[in-house]
XYZ file of C-alpha atoms in Angstrom:
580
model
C 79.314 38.199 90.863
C 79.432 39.901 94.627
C 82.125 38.846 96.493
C 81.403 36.317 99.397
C 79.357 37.873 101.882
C 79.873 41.094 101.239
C 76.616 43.312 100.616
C 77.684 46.432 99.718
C 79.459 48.281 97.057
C 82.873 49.737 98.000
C 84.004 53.128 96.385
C 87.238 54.239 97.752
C 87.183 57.896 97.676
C 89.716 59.936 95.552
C 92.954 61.557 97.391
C 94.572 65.147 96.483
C 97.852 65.080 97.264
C 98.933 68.368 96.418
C 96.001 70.423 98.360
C 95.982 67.658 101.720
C 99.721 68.610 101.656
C 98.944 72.170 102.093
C 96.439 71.557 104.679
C 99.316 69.356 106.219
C 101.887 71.944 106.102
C 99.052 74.834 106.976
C 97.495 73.472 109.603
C 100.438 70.955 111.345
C 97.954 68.070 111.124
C 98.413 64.453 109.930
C 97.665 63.049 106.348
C 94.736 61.354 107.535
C 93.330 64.162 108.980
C 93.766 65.833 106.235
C 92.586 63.672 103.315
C 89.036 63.417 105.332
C 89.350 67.265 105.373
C 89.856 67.186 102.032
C 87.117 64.731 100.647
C 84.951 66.181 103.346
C 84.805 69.711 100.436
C 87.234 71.847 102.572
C 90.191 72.539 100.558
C 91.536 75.790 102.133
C 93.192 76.334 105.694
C 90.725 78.947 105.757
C 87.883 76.686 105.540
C 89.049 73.466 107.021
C 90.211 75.359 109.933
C 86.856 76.624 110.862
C 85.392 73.050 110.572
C 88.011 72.386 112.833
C 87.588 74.776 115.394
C 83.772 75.504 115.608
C 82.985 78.513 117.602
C 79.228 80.438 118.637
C 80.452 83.362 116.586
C 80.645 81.131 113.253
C 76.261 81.403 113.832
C 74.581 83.128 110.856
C 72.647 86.630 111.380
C 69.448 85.424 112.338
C 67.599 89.145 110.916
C 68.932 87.218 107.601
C 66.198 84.380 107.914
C 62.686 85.363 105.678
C 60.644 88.038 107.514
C 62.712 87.767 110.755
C 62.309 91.476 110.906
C 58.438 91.251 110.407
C 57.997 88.241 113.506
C 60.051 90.298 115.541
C 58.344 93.002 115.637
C 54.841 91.572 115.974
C 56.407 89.184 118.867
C 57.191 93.026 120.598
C 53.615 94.229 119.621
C 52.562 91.135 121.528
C 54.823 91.413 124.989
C 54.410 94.708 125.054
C 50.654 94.661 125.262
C 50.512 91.379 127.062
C 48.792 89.571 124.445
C 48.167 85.725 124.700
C 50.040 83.617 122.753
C 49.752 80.276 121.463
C 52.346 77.599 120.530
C 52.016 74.913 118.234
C 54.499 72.841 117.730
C 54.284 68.711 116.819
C 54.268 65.474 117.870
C 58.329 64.499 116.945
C 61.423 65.466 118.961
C 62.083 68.401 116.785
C 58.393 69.642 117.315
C 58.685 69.208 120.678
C 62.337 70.631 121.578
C 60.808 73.724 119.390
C 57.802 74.083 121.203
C 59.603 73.853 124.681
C 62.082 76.448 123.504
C 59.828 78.739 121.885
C 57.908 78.691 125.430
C 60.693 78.842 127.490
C 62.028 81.945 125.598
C 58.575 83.842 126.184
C 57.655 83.225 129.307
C 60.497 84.292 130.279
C 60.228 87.609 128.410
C 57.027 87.686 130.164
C 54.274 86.374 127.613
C 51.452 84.885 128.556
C 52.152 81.716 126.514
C 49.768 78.374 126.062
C 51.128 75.211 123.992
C 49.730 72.505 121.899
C 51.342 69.424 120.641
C 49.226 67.103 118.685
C 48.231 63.470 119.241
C 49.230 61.828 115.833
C 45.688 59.880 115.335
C 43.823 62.143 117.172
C 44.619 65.385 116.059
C 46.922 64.619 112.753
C 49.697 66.414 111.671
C 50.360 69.999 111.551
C 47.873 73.329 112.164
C 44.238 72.287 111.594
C 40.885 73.984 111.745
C 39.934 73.133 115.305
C 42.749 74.027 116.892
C 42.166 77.846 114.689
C 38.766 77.485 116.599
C 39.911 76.556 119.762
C 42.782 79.225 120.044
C 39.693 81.630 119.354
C 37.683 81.049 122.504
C 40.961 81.184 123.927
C 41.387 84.715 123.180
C 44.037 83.786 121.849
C 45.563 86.971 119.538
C 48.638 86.026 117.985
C 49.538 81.695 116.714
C 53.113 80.848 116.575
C 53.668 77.658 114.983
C 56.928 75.825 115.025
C 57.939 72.722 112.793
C 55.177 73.138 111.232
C 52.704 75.496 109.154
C 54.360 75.905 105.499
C 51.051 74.327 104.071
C 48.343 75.631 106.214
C 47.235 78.260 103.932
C 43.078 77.517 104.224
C 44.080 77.708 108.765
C 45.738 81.075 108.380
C 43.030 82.450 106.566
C 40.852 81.563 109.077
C 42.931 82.729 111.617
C 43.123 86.266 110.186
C 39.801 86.451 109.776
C 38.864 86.080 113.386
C 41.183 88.511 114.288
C 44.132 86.253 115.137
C 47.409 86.659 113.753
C 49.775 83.791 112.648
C 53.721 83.630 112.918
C 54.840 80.375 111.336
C 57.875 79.332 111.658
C 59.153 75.538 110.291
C 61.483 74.186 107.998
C 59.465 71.435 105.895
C 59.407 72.101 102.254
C 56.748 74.658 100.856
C 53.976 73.623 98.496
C 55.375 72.952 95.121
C 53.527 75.934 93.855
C 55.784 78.606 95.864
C 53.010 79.450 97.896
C 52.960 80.931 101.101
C 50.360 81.226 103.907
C 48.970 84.643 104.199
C 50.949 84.778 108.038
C 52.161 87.656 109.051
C 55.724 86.141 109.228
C 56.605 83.558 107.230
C 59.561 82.416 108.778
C 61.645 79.379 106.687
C 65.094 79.177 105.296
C 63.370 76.860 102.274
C 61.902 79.632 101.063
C 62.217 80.277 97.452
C 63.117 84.161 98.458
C 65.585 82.953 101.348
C 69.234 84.698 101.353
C 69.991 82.809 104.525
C 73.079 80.952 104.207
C 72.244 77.738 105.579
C 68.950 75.962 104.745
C 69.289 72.903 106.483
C 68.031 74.072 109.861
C 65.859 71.795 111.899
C 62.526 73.170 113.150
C 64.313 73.567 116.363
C 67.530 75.592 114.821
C 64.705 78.101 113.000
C 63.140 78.456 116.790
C 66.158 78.981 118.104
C 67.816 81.772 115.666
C 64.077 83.658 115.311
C 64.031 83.577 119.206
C 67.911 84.742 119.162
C 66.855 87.743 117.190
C 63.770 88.646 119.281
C 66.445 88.479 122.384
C 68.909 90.755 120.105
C 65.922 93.181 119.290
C 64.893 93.928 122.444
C 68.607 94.789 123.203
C 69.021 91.414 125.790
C 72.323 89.443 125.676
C 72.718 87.567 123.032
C 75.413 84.946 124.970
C 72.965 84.455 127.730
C 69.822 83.440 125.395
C 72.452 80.994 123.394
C 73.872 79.203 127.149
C 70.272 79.278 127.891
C 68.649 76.905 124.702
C 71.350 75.548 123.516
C 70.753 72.150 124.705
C 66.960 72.102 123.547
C 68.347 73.249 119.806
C 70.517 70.535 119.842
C 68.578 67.775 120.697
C 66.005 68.528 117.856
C 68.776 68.924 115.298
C 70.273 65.671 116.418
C 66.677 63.808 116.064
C 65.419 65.107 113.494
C 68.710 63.653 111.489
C 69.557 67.247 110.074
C 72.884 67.644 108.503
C 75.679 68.085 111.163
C 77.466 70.966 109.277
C 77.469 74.802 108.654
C 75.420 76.135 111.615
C 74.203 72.440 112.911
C 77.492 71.995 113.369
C 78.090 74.828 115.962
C 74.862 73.947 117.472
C 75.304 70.549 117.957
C 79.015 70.989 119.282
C 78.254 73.840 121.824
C 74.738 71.994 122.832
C 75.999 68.347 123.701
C 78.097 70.303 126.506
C 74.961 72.402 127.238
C 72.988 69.431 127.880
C 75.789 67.716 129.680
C 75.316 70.780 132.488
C 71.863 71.621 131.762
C 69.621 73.275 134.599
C 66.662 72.299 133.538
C 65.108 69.046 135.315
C 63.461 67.720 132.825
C 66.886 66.971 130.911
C 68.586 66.186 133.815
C 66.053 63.400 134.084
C 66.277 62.363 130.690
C 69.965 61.790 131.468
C 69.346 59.653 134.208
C 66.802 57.242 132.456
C 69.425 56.971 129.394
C 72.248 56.159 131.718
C 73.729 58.963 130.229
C 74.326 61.348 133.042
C 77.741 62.517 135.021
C 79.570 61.980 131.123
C 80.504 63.926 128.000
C 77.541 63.417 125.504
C 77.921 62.171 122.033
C 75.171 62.664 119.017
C 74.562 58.748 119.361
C 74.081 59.388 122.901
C 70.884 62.001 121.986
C 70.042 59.755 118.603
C 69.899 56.463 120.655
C 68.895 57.803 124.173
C 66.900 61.226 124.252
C 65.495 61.367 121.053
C 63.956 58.072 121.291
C 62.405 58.429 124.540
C 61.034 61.901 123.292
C 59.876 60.820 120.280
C 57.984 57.660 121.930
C 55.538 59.268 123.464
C 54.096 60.653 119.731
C 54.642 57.241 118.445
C 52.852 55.557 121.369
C 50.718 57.911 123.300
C 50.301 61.950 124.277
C 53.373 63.720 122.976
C 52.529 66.543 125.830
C 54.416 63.814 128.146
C 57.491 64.877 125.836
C 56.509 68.038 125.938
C 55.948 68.336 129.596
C 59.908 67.034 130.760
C 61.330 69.722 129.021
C 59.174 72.552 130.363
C 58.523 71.440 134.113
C 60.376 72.909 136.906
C 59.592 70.253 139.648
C 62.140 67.448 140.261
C 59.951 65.178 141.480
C 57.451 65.364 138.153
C 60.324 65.001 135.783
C 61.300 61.454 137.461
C 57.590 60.655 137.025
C 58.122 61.752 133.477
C 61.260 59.993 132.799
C 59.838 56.575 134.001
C 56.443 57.223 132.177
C 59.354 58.149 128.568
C 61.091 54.965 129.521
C 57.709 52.877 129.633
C 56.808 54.077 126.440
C 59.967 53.537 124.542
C 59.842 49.763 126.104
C 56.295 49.815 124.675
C 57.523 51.115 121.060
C 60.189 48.831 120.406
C 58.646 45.917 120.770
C 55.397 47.124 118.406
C 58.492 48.115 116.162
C 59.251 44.868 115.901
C 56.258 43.127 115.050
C 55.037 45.922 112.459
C 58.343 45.093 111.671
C 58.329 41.348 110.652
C 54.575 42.013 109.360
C 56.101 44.317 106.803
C 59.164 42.414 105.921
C 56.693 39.253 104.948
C 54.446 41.217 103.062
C 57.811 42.627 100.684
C 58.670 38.854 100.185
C 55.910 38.378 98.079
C 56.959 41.145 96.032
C 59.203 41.444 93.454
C 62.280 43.239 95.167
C 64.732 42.851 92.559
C 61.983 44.612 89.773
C 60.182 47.012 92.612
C 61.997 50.529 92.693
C 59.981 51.971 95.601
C 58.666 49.281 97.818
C 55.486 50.197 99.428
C 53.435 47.952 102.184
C 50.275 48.558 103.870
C 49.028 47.078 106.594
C 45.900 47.161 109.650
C 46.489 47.419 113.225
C 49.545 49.134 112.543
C 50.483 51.686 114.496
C 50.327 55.392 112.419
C 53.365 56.069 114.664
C 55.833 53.396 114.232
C 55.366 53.536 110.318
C 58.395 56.102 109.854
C 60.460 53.297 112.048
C 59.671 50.705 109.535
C 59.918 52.781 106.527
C 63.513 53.656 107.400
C 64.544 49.507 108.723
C 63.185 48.828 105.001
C 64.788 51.550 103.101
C 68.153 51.008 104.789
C 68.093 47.472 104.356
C 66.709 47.109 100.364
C 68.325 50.513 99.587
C 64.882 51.448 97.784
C 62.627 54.267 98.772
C 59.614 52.920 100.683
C 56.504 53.766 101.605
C 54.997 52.503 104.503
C 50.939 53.222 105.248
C 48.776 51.482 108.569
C 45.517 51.550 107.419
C 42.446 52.265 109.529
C 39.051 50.998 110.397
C 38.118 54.203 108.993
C 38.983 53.956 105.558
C 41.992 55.968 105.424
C 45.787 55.000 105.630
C 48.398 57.194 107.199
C 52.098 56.852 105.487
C 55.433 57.369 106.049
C 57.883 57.098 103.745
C 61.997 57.303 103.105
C 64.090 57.593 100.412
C 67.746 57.209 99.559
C 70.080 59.601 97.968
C 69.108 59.610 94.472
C 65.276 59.837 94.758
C 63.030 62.788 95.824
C 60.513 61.579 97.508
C 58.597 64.493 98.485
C 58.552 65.293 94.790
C 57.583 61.727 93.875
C 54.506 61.930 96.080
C 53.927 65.456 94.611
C 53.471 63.733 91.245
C 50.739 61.249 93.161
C 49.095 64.675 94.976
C 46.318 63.324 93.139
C 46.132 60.245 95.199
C 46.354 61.130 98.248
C 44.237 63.108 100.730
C 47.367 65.378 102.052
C 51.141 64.735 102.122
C 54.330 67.265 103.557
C 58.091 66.916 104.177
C 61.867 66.385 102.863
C 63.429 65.052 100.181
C 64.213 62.102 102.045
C 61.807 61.788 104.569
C 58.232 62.151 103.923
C 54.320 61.847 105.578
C 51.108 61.479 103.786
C 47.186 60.754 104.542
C 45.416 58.421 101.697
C 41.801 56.679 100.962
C 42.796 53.054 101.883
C 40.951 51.975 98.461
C 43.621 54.405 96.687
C 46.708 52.045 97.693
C 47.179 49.964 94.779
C 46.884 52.825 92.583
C 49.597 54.631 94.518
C 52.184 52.062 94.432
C 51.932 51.522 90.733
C 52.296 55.781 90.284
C 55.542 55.632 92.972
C 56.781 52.657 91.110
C 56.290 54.252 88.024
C 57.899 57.238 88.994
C 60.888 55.736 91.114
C 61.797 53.342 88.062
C 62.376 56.102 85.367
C 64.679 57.711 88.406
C 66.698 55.190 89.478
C 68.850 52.701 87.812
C 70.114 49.738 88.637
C 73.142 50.956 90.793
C 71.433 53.433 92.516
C 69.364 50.454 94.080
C 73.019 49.030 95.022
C 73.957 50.812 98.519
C 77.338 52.272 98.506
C 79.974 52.727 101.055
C 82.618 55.552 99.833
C 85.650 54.877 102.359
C 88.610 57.560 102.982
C 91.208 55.073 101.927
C 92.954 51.835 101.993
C 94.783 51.603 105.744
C 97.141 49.350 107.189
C 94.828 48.871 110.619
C 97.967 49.058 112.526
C 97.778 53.097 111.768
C 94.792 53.760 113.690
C 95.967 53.956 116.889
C 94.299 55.393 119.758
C 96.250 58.414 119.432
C 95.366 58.691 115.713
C 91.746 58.300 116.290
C 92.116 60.945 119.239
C 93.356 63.419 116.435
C 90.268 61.908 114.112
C 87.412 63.440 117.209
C 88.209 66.674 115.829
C 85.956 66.299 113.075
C 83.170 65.202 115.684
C 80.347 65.946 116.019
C 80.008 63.034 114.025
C 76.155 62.559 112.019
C 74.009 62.796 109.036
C 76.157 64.920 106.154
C 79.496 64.082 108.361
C 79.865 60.453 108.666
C 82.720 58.781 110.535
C 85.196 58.004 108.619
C 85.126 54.490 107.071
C 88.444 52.857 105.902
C 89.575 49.971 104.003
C 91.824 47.038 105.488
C 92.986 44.145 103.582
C 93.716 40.608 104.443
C 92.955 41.115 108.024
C 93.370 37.616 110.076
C 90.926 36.704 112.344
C 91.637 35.309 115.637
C 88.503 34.430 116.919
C 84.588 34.854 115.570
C 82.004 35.282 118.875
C 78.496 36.177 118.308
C 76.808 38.655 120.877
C 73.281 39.558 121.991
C 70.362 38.081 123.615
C 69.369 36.264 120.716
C 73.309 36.184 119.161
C 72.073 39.101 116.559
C 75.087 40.444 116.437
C 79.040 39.258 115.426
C 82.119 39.803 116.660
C 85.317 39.447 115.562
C 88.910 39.273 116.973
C 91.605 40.314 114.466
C 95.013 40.096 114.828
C 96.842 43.250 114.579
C 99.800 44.684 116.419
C 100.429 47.607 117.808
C 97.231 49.101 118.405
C 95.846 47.470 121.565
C 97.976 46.192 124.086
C 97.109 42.271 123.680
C 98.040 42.231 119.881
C 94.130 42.136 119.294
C 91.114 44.447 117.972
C 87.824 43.535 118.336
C 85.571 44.284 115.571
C 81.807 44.188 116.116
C 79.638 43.438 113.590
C 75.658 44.471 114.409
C 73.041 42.743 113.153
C 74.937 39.891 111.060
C 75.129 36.976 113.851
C 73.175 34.797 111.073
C 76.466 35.178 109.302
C 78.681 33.451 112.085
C 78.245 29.552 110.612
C 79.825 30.603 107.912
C 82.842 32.153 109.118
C 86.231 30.170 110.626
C 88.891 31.658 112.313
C 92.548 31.243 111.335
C 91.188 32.963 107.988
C 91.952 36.332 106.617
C 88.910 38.490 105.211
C 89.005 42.367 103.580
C 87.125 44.861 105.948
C 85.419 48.114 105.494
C 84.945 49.449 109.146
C 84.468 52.802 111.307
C 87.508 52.993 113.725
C 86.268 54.218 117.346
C 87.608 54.137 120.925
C 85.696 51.868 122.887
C 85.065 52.555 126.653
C 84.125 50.123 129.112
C 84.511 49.921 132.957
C 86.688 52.893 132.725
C 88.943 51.190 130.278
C 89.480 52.236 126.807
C 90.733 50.636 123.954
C 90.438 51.028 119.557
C 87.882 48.737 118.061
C 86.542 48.844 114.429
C 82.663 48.950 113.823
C 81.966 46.719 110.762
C 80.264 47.896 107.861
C 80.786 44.758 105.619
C 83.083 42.413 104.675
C 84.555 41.036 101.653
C 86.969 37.872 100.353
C 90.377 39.451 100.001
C 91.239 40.005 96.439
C 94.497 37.926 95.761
């Protein structure tokens, strides 16, 4: 039986003495710091000292990426005989950040350079045939696409044979087959041929490394493109929940200070409606403040009013823009929340305990929130799920998540069948269906999700560093600990483990008291003998709780700063009944 209240399993993660000694003695750095170096996969000075110490030159060779060489070169065919060019990028904050940057980079190299974003329910996702057709009475001679484009074989076709060539350039996975479109660059580190070293670029990081090399190639410096797009590279990595190491690392480190100084209005802006500006950045800061507001207006409306704060020049229109982002977001949380509920009553009828992937359809759901809701669901069930709004027209539009140990793109490859198109990760995923072709398609996913996943694999899992005595983490300690920052997807914050902890007081916080806090009683860290430890989302939990007790904790230690005061707080992950 689970221990009272807790929800999660605990799996303390194993130390190495012998090699975070060396790193100790190495590097002159505490044993904490060192057994999250350690468990973290970098076991040599070598290695953990460049995590350490990210720098711009630890960037890979961009020339290295699949047919760098070949887009290059076309790109200089292009400026050099003033060729119109057209950007396609997509409706999300990475296809938007890409988009801006690939334009950006070009015009300023002098290209005569259009863009198109999408409108998720008007256009749909990715390259189609009418945009081909459109670029064509354009006179439009050479496509770029960004974030998109691995699957568009049938569009580049068409392309080539009216005389238009196609550079795509994305990161999704390619169909299962190993085919390619017939582009004249094929530009994607998932590529089965790919010797790059890091694969886990956003769309934004391939943008950004193809555009480096076109800068390199025509002999421009290097330093200046990198100051220059930085901050657009980053906030697409950060949104689009790539993993913060390798490469996303560096870019992500280097671009929160970009943005912090960026030029460019639009940003500037961006900062200002987030409350963000005059500070040093964070990734929550870009995950909770600039990515939503970017990714809102996809969800909600246009994504060209995304697109158009990070390409205009005019002060004046990127306050417009900012308020219009703000709007929006105000507008998609609270649809998020009543897609929300919808969904979560349609799963209790199910049943959760048997259902490996849960999947929920619904009408007058928005196509746009559905990747919101898949994600509140997954996290909370620990399940994959699949989430589909279903139109007047007959068709459904999906969005679906996953957890660790389930593929989802190659689950819904298995249901290709089913469905009228599909793309993305392994985790993350996007599909089109007949709506009369749901029930079918749950039973497949189930199907295929239960011979994957067992019974603990449905159990989520938090894996912290170690059992602490709280009165360790002090705030110079967790100064030392921000040198593993930036902290994100594939680099957690460190959790720990603290026993016995008494609690002082139990508050609930929130409009509507969502969210718990409690005061614990530990010395030594904070100067009134007291730590408070929020809890998010678990104020239902507060009648059941009395001070004066003593419970087990599994938290994320962080600095808290308020009204220019700072003090160490622990961010709950779940709780447990000590173990006597």
């Amino acid at each position: 039986m689970r221990r009272s209240h807790q929800s999660k399993r605990w799996k303390v993660l194993a130390a190495d003495l012998v090699t975070e000694e060396i790193l100790q003695r190495e590097l002159g750095i505490d044993r904490i710091l060192a057994r999250l170096l350690v468990q973290r996969g970098l076991t040599t000075p070598e290695t953990a000292n460049r995590f350490l110490n990210p720098k711009l030159d630890q960037l890979h060779d961009p020339f290295l990426l699949p047919d760098a060489n070949k887009a290059c070169e076309r790109l200089k065919l292009a400026l050099a005989g003033s060729e119109k060019i057209m950007i396609h990028g997509d409706y999300d904050g990475d296809g938007v950040t890409s988009a801006a940057l690939w334009t950006r980079c070009l015009r300023a190299l002098g290209a005569e350079v259009d863009v198109f974003v999408p409108h998720r329910r008007r256009d749909g996702y990715d390259m189609r045939m009418r945009f081909v057709e459109e670029a064509r009475e354009r006179g439009v001679r050479l496509i770029v696409t960004t974030d998109c484009g691995i699957q568009r074989c049938d569009e580049v076709d068409q392309a080539r044979a009216w005389g238009i060539d196609v550079i795509v350039t994305d990161h999704h996975t390619p169909n299962a087959d190993g085919s390619l479109p017939n582009a004249v660059a094929v530009v994607n580190p998932h590529r089965r041929d790919s010797r790059y070293p890091f694969a886990n670029l956003a769309g934004v990081g391939v943008a950004f490394k193809l555009c480096e090399a076109l800068t390199i190639r025509l002999g421009l410096n290097r330093a200046d493109f990198q100051r220059g797009f930085l901050d657009l590279a980053a906030i697409g990595t950060i949104t689009d929940v790539m993993p913060l190491l390798d490469e996303n690392r560096v870019i992500v480190r280097y671009g929160l200070e970009a943005l912090r100084t960026s030029k460019k209005v639009g940003l500037r802006a961006l900062l200002v409606a987030a409350g963000l500006s005059d500070r040093a950045l964070t990734v929550a800061d870009v995950g909770f403040g600039i990515g939503p507001r970017l990714n809102a207006a996809g969800r909600i409306d246009e994504a060209h009013y995304a697109l158009d704060i990070l390409l205009t020049r005019d002060a004046e229109e990127a306050a417009s823009l900012a308020r219009r982002l703000n709007d929006l977001n105000a507008e998609r949380k609270d649809e998020q929340k009543r897609i929300l509920a919808e969904a979560l009553a349609l799963i209790s009828q199910q049943d959760v305990a048997e259902a490996r992937c849960l999947v929920v359809a619904g009408e007058d759901w928005s196509s746009g929130i559905v990747g919101l809701i898949a994600s509140k669901i997954a996290q909370q069930f620990h399940r994959p799920c699949v989430v589909i709004a279903l139109g007047s027209d007959g068709m459904g539009k999906g969005s679906a998540r996953s957890i660790p140990a389930f593929n989802i793109f190659e689950a819904m490859d298995a249901c290709g069948g089913l469905l009228v198109e599909y793309g993305g990760h392994a985790h993350a995923a996007g599909l089109s269906i007949s709506s009369d072709r749901v029930g079918e398609f749950t039973i497949q996913m189930n199907r295929i999700a239960t011979a994957a996943l067992s019974d603990e694999d449905c159990v989520a899992t938090l894996e912290p560093a170690m059992e602490i005595d709280p009165a360790r983490l002090t705030m110079e300690c967790l100064e030392r600990l921000r040198r593993l920052e930036p902290f994100g997807h594939g680099n957690p914050s460190p959790l720990f483990v603290s026993r016995s902890v008494s609690i002082r007081e139990i508050l609930t916080m929130g409009k509507e008291k969502e969210h718990l806090k409690f005061k614990l009683g530990i010395d030594g860290v904070n100067r009134w003998g007291t730590v408070d430890a929020p809890w998010f989302y678990r104020g239902d939990l507060a009648q059941g709780m009395q001070s004066g007790t003593a419970l087990d904790f599994c938290f994320q230690p962080d600095i808290n700063e308020f009204n220019g005061k700072r003090s160490v707080q622990f961010v709950v992950e779940d709780v447990a009944a000590p173990e006597w």
